[in-house]
PDB file of C-alpha atoms in Angstrom:
ATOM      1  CA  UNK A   1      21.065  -1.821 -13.401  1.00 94.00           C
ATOM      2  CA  UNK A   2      20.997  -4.082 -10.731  1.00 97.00           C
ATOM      3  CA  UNK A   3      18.241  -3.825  -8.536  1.00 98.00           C
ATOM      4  CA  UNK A   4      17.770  -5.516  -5.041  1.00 98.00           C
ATOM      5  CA  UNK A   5      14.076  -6.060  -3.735  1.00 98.00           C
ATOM      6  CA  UNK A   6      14.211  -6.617  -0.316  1.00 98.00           C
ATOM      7  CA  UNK A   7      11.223  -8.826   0.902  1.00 97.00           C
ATOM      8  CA  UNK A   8       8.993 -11.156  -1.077  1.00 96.00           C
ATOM      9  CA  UNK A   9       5.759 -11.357  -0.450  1.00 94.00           C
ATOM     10  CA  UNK A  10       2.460 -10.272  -2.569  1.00 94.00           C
ATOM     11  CA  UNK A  11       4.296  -7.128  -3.125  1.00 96.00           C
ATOM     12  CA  UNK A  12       8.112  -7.585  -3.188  1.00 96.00           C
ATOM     13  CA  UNK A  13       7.352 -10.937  -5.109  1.00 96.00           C
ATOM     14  CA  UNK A  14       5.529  -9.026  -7.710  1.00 97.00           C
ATOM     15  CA  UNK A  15       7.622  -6.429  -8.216  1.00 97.00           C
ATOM     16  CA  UNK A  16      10.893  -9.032  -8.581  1.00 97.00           C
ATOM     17  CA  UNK A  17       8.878 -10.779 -11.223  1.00 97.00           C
ATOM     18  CA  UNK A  18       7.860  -7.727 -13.331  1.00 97.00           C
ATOM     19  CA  UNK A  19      11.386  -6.138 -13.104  1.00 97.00           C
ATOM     20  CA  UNK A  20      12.537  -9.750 -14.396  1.00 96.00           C
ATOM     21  CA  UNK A  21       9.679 -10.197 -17.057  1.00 95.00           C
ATOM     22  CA  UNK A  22       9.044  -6.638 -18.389  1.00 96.00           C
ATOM     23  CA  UNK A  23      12.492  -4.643 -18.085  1.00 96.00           C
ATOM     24  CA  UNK A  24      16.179  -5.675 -18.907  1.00 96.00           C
ATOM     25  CA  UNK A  25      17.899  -4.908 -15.423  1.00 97.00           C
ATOM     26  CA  UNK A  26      19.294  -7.868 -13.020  1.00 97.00           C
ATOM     27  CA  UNK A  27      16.862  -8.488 -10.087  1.00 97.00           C
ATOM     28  CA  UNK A  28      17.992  -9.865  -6.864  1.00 97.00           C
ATOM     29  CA  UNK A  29      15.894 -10.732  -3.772  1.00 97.00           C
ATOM     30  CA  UNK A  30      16.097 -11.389  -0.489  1.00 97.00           C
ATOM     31  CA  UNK A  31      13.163 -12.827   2.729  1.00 95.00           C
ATOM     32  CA  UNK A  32      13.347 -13.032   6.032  1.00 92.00           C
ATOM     33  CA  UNK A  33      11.939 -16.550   5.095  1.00 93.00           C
ATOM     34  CA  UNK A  34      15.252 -18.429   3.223  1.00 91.00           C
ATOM     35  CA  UNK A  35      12.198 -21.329   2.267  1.00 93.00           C
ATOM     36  CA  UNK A  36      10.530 -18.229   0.427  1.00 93.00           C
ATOM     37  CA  UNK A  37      13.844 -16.977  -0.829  1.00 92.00           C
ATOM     38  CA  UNK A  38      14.234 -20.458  -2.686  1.00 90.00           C
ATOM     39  CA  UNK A  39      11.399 -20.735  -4.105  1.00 92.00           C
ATOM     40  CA  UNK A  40      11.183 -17.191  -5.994  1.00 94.00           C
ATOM     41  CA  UNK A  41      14.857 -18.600  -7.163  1.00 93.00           C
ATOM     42  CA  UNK A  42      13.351 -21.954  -8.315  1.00 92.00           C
ATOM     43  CA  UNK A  43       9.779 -20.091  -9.585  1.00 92.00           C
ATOM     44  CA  UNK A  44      12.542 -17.200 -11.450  1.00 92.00           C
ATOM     45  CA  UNK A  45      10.956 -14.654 -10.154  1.00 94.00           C
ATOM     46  CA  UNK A  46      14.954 -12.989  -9.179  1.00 95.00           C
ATOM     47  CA  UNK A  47      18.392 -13.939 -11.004  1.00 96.00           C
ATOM     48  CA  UNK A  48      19.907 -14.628  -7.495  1.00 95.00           C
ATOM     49  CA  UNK A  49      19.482 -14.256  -3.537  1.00 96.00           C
ATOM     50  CA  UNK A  50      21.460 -11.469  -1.435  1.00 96.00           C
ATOM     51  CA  UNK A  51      23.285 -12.989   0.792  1.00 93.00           C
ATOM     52  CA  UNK A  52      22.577 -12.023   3.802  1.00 93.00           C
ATOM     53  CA  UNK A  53      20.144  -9.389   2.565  1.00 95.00           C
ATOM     54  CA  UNK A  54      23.312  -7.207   1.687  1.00 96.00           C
ATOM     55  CA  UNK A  55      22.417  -4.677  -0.867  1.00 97.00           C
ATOM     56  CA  UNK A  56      25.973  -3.531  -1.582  1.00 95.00           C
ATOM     57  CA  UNK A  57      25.981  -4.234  -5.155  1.00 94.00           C
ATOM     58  CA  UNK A  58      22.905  -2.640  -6.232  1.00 97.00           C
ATOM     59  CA  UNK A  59      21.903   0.411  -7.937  1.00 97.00           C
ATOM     60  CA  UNK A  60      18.403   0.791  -6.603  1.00 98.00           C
ATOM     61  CA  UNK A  61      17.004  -1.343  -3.388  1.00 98.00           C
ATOM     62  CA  UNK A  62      13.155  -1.954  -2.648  1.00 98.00           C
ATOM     63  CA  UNK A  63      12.149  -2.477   0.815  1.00 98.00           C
ATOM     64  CA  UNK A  64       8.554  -4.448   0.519  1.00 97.00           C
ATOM     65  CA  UNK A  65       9.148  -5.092   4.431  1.00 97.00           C
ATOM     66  CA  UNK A  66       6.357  -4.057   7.057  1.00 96.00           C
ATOM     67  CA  UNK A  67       7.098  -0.251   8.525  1.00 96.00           C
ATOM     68  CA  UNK A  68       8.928  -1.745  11.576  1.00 96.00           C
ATOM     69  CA  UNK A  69      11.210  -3.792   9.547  1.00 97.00           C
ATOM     70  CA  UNK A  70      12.018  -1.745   6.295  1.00 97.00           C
ATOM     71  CA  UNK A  71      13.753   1.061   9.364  1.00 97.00           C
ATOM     72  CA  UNK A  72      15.550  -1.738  10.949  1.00 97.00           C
ATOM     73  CA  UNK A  73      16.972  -2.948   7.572  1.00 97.00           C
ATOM     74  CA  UNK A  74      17.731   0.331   6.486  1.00 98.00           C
ATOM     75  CA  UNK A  75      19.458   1.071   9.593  1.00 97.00           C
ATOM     76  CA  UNK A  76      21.643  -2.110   9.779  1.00 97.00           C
ATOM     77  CA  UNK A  77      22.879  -2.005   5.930  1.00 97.00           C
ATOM     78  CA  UNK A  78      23.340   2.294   5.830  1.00 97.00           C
ATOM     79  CA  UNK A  79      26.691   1.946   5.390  1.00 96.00           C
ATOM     80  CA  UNK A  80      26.906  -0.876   2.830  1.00 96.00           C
ATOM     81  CA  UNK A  81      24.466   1.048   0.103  1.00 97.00           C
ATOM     82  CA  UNK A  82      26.896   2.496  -2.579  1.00 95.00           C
ATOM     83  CA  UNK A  83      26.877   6.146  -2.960  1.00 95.00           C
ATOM     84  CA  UNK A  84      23.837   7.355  -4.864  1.00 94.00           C
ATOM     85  CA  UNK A  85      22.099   4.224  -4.388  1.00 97.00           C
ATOM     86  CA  UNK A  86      18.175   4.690  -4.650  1.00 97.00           C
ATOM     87  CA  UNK A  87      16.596   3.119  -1.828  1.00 98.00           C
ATOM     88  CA  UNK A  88      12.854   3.335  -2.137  1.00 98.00           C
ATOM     89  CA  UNK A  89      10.186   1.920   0.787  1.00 96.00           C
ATOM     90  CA  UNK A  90       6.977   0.229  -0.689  1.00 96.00           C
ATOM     91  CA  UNK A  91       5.386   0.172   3.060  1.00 95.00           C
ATOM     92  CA  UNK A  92       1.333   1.200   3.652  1.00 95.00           C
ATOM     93  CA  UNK A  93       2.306   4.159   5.904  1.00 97.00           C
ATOM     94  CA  UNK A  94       5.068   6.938   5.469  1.00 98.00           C
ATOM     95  CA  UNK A  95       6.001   8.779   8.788  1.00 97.00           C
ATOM     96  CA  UNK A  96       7.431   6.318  10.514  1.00 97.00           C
ATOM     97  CA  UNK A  97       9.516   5.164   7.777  1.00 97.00           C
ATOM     98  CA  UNK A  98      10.389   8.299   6.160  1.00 96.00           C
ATOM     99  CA  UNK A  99      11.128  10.498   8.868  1.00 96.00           C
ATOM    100  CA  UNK A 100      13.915   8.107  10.729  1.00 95.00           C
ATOM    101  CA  UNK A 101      15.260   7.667   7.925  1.00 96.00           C
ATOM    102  CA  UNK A 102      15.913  11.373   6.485  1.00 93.00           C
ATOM    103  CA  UNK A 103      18.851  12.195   8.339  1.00 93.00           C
ATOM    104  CA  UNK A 104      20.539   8.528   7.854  1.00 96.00           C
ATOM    105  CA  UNK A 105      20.668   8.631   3.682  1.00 96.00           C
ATOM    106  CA  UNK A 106      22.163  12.006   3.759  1.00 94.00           C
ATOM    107  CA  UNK A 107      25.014  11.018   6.103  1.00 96.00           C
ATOM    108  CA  UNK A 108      25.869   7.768   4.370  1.00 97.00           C
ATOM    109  CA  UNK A 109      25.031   9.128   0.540  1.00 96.00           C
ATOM    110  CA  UNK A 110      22.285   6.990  -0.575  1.00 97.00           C
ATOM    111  CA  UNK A 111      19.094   8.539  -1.765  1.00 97.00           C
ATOM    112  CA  UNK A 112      15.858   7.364  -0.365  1.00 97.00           C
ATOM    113  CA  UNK A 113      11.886   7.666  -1.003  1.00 97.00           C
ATOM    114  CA  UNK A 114       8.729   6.669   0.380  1.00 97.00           C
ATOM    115  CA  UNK A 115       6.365   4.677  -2.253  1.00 97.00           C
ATOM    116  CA  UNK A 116       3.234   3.051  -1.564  1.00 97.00           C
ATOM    117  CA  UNK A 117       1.779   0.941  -4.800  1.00 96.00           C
ATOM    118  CA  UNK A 118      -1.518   1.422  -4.963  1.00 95.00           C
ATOM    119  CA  UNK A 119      -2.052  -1.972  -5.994  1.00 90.00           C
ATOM    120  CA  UNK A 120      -3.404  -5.923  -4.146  1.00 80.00           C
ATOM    121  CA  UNK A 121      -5.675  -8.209  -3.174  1.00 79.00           C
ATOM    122  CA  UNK A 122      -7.447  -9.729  -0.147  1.00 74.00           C
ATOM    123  CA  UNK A 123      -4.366 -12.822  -0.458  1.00 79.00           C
ATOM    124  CA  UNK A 124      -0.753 -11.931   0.795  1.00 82.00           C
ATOM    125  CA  UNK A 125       2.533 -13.729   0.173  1.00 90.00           C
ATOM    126  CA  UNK A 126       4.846 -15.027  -2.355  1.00 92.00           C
ATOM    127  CA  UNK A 127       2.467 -17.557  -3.714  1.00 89.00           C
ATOM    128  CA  UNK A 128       0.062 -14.870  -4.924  1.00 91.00           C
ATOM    129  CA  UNK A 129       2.672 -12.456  -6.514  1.00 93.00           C
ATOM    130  CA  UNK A 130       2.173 -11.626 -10.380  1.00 95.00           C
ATOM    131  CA  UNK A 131       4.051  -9.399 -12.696  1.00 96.00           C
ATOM    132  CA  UNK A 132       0.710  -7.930 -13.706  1.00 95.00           C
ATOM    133  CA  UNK A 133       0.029  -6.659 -10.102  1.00 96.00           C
ATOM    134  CA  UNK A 134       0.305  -3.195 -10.640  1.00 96.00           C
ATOM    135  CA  UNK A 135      -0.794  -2.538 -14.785  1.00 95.00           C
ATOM    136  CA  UNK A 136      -2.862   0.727 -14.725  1.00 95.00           C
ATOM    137  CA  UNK A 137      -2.019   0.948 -10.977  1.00 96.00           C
ATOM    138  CA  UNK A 138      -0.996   4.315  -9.170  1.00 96.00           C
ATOM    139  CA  UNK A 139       2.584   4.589  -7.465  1.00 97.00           C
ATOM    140  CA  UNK A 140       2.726   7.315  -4.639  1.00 97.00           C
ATOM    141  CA  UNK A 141       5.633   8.771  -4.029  1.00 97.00           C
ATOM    142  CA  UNK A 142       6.694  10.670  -0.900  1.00 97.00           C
ATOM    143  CA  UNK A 143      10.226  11.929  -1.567  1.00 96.00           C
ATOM    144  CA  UNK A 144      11.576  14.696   1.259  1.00 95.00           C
ATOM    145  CA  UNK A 145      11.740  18.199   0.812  1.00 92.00           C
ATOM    146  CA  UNK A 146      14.426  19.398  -1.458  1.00 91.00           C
ATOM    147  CA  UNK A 147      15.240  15.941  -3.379  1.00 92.00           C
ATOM    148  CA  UNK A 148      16.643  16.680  -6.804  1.00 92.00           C
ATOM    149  CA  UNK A 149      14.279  16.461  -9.658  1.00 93.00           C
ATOM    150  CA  UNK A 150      16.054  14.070 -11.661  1.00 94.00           C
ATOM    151  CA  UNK A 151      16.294  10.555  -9.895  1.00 94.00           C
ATOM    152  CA  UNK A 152      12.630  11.452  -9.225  1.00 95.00           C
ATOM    153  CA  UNK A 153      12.455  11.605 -12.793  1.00 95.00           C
ATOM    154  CA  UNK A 154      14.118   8.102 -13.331  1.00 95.00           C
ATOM    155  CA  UNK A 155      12.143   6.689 -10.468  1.00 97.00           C
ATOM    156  CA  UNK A 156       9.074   7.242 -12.297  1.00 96.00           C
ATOM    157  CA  UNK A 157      10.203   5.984 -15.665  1.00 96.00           C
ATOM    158  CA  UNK A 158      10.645   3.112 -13.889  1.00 97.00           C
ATOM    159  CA  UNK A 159       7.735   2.077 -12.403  1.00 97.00           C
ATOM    160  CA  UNK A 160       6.093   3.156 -15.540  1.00 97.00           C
ATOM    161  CA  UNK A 161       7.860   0.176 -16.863  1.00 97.00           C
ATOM    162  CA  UNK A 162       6.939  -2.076 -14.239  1.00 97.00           C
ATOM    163  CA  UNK A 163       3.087  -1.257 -15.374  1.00 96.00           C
ATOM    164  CA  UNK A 164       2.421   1.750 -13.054  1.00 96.00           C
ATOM    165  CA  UNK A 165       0.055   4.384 -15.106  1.00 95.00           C
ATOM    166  CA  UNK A 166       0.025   7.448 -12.621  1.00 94.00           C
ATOM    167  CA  UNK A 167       2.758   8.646 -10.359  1.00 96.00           C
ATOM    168  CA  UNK A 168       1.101  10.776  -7.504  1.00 96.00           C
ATOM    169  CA  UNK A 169       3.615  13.231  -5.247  1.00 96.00           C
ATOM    170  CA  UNK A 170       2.670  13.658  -1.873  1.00 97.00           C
ATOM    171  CA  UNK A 171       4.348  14.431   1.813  1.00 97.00           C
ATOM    172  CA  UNK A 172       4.638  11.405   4.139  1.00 97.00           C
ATOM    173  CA  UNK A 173       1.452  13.089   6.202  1.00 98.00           C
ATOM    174  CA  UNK A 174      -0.286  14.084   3.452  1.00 98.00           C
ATOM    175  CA  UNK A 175       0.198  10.040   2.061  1.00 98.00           C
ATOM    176  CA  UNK A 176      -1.385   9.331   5.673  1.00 98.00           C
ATOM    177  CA  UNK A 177      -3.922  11.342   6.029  1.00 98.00           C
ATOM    178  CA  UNK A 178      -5.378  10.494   2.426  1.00 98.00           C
ATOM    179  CA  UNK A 179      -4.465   6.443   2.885  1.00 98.00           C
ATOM    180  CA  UNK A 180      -6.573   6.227   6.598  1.00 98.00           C
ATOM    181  CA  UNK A 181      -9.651   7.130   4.951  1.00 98.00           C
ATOM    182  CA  UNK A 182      -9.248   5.317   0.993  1.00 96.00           C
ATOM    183  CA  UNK A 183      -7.968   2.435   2.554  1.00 96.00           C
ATOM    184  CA  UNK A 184      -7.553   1.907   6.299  1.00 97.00           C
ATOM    185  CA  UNK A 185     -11.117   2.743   6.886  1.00 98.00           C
ATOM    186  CA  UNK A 186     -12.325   0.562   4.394  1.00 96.00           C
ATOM    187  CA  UNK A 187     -10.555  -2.345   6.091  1.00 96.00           C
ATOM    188  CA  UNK A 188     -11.585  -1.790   9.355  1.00 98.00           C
ATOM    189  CA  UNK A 189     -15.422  -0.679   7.896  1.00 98.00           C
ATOM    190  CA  UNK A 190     -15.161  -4.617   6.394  1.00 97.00           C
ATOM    191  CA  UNK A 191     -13.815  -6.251   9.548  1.00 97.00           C
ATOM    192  CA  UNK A 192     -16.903  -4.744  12.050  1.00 97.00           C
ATOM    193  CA  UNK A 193     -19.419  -5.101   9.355  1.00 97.00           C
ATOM    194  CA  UNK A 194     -18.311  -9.364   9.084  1.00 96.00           C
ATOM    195  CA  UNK A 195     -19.085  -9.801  12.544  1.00 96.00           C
ATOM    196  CA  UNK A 196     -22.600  -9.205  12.534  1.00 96.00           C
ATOM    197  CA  UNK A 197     -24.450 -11.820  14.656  1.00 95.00           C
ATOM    198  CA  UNK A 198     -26.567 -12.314  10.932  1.00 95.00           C
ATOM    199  CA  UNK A 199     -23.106 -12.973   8.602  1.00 93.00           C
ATOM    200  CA  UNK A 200     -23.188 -16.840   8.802  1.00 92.00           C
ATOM    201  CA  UNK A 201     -26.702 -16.829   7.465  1.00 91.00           C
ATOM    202  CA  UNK A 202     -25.865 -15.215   4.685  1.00 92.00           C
ATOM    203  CA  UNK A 203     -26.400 -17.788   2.102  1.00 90.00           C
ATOM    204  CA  UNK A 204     -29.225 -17.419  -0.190  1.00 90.00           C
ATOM    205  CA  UNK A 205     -29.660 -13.341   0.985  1.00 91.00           C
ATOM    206  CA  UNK A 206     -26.569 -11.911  -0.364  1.00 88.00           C
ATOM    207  CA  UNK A 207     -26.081  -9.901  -3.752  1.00 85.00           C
ATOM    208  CA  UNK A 208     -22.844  -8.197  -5.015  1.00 88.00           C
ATOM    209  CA  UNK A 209     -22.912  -5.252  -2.026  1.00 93.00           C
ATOM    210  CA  UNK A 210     -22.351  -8.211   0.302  1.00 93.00           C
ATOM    211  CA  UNK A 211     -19.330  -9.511  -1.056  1.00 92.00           C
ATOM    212  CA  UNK A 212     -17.876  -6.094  -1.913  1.00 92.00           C
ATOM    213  CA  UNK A 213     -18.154  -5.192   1.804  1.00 94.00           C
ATOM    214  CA  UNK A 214     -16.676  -7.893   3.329  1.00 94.00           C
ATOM    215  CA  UNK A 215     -14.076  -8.543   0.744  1.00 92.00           C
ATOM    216  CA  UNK A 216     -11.226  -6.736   2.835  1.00 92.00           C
ATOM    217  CA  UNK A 217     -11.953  -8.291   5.556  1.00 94.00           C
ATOM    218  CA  UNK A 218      -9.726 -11.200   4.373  1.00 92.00           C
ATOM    219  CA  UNK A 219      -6.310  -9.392   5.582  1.00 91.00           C
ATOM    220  CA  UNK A 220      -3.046  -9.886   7.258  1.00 91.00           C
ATOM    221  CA  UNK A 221      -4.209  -9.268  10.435  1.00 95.00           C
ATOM    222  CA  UNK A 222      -0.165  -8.868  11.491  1.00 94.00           C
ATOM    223  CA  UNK A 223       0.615  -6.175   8.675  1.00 93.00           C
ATOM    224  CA  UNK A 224      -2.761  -4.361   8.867  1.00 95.00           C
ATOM    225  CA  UNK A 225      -2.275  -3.569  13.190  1.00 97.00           C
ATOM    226  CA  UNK A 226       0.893  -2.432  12.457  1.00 97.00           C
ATOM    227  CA  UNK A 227      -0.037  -0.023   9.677  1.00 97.00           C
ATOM    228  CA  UNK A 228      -3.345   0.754  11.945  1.00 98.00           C
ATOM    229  CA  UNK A 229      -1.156   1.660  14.934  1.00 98.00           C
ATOM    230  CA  UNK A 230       1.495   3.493  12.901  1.00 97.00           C
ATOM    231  CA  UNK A 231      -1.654   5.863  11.682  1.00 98.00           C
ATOM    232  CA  UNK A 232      -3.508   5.666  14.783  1.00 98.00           C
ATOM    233  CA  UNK A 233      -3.872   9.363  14.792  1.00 98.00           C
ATOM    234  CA  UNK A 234      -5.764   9.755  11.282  1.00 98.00           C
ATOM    235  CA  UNK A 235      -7.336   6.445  11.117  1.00 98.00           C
ATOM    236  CA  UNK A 236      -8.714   6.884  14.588  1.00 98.00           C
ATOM    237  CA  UNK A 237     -10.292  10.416  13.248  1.00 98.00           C
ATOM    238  CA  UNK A 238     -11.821   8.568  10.534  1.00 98.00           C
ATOM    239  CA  UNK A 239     -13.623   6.045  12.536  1.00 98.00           C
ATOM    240  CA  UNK A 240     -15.106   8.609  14.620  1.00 98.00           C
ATOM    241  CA  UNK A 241     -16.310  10.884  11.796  1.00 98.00           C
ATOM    242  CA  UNK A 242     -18.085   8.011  10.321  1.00 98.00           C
ATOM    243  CA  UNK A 243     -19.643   6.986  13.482  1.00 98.00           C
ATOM    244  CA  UNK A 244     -21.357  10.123  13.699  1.00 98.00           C
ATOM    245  CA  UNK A 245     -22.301  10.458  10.022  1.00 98.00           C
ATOM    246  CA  UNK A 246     -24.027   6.991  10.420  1.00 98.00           C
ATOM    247  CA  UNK A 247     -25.332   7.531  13.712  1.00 98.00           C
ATOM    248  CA  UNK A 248     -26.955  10.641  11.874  1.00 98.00           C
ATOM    249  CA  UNK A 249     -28.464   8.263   9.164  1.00 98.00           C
ATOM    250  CA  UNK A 250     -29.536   6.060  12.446  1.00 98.00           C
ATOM    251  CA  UNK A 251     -31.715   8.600  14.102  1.00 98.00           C
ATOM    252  CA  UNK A 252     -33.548   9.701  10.745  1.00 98.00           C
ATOM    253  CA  UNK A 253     -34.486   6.009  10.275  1.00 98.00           C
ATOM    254  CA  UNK A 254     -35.541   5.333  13.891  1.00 98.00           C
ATOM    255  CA  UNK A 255     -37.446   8.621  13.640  1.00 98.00           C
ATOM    256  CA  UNK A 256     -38.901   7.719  10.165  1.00 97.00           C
ATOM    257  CA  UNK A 257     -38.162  10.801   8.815  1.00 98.00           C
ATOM    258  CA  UNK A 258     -38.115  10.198   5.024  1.00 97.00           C
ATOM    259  CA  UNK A 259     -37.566  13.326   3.733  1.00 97.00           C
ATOM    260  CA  UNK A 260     -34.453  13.707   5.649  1.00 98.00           C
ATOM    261  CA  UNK A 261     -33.510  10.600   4.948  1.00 98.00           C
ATOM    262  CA  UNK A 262     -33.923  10.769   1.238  1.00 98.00           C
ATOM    263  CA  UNK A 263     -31.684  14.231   1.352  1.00 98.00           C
ATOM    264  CA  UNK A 264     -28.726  12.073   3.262  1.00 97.00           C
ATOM    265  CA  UNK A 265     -29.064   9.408   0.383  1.00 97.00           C
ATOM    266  CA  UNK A 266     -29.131  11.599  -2.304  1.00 97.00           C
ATOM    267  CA  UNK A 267     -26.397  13.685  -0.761  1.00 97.00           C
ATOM    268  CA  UNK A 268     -24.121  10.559  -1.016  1.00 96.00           C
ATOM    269  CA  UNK A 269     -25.279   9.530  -4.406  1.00 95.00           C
ATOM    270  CA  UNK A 270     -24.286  12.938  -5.620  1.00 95.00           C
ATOM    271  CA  UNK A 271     -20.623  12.781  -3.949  1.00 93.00           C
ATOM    272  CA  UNK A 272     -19.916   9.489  -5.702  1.00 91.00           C
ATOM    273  CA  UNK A 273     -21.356  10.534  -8.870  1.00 91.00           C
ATOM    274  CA  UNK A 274     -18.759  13.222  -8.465  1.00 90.00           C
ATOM    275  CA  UNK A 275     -16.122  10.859  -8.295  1.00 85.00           C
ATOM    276  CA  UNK A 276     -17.005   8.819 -11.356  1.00 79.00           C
ATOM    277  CA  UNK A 277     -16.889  12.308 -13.012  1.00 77.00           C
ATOM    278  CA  UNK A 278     -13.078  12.639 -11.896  1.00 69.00           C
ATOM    279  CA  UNK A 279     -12.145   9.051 -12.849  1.00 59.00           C
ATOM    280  CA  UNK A 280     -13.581   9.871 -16.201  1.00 46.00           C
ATOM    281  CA  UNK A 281     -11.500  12.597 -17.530  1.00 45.00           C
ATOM    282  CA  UNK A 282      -8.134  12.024 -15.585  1.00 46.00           C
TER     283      UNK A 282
END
């Protein structure tokens, strides 16, 4: 199969390379950047460039573009995807790739699904890309209502073979609902918490929690306001439901109310206890 990948940064880059390392299909890739494109050519990350970006002779295309771009490429090369072609998105947010798009495979014959890799770090671009990215990672997949069971079937055979563990089904608002509070909110938590007046002194009082917390904080400030804005609705929900659960925790501390205090902690203790239970026997 020949398979395009469409953008080649942390993501696309690490997909090329795995689909070149770990499986026996032809991988071709294309960046916005042509010094980029070179160098995954010269690093063998892909067989060849598109030229152009055209995806004409492929079999499957993935779009590791931001949301913005991956429905402008789409768009421009609609016609030019062979019949059947699966064209699958690997952007953070769903709706406002998926839903422009729904309308635009069906008249021009190419399938198309929303995935999100549930797989990174705090670095971004080419130079970071791995095959090993996404080993024991989860691949969401958000295809529309009514896609035929069987290239979902294929689909997940083959991220499976890329490294991928879990597949996970979901609708495009369900993916955006769940992905504003396990990772959106996290990312914003770690950017507010970093600018404490107190983070530059943190040398000499810092453990483990500190660096966990402000890990994130490290991002593509260009991708993540995009994906922010393009969830604005359920990200914005989160940030306001944790305000007032820690504005709760606030007053009980200002009041030095330790009982109620000690319920709030152990409340929260339980709830993640509960999720190491989960993790354990999926």
């Amino acid at each position: 199969m020949k398979i395009g990948v469409i953008g080649l940064g942390l993501i696309g880059g690490s997909m090329a390379k795995a689909i070149k390392q770990k499986t026996e299909h032809t991988v071709f890739g294309w960046d916005q950047s042509e010094t980029i494109g070179f160098s995954a050519k010269l690093a063998e990350a892909v067989h060849d460039i598109l030229e152009d970006g055209d995806p004409s002779e492929c079999d499957m295309v993935l779009i590791a573009l931001y949301p913005g771009a991956t429905v402008d490429y789409v768009k421009k090369f609609a016609s030019k995807f062979k019949k059947g072609t699966m064209v699958v998105d690997c952007a953070g947010i769903k709706r406002v790739v998926c839903q422009p798009l729904q309308a635009l495979a069906k008249e021009n014959g190419f399938l198309f699904c929303g995935a999100h890799p549930m797989a990174g770090i705090e670095r971004s671009g080419f130079t970071y890309s791995t095959p090993h990215l996404f080993e024991g990672a989860t691949m969401i997949l958000t295809p529309y209502t009514g896609t035929d069971i069987a290239p979902m079937n294929e689909l997940s055979f083959f991220f499976k073979s890329l490294g991928f563990s879990r597949m996970q089904v979901a609708t495009d608002a369900e993916h955006d609902q769940m992905i504003a509070y396990t990772s959106q909110l996290a990312h914003v938590v770690s950017s507010a918490y970093i600018k404490s007046e107190l983070s530059p002194k943190f040398k000499g009082f810092s453990a483990g929690s500190f660096h966990d917390m402000t890990r994130v904080a490290k991002l593509n400030e260009t991708m993540w306001t995009e994906l922010f804005l393009d969830n604005s609705d359920y990200l914005a929900d989160e940030i306001d439901s944790l305000i007032t659960r820690l504005q709760g925790y606030s007053r009980v501390i200002r009041e030095k109310d330790e009982e109620k205090l000690k319920a709030m902690l152990k409340e929260g203790k339980e709830k993640r206890l509960a999720i190491d239970e989960v993790k354990e026997f999926e």
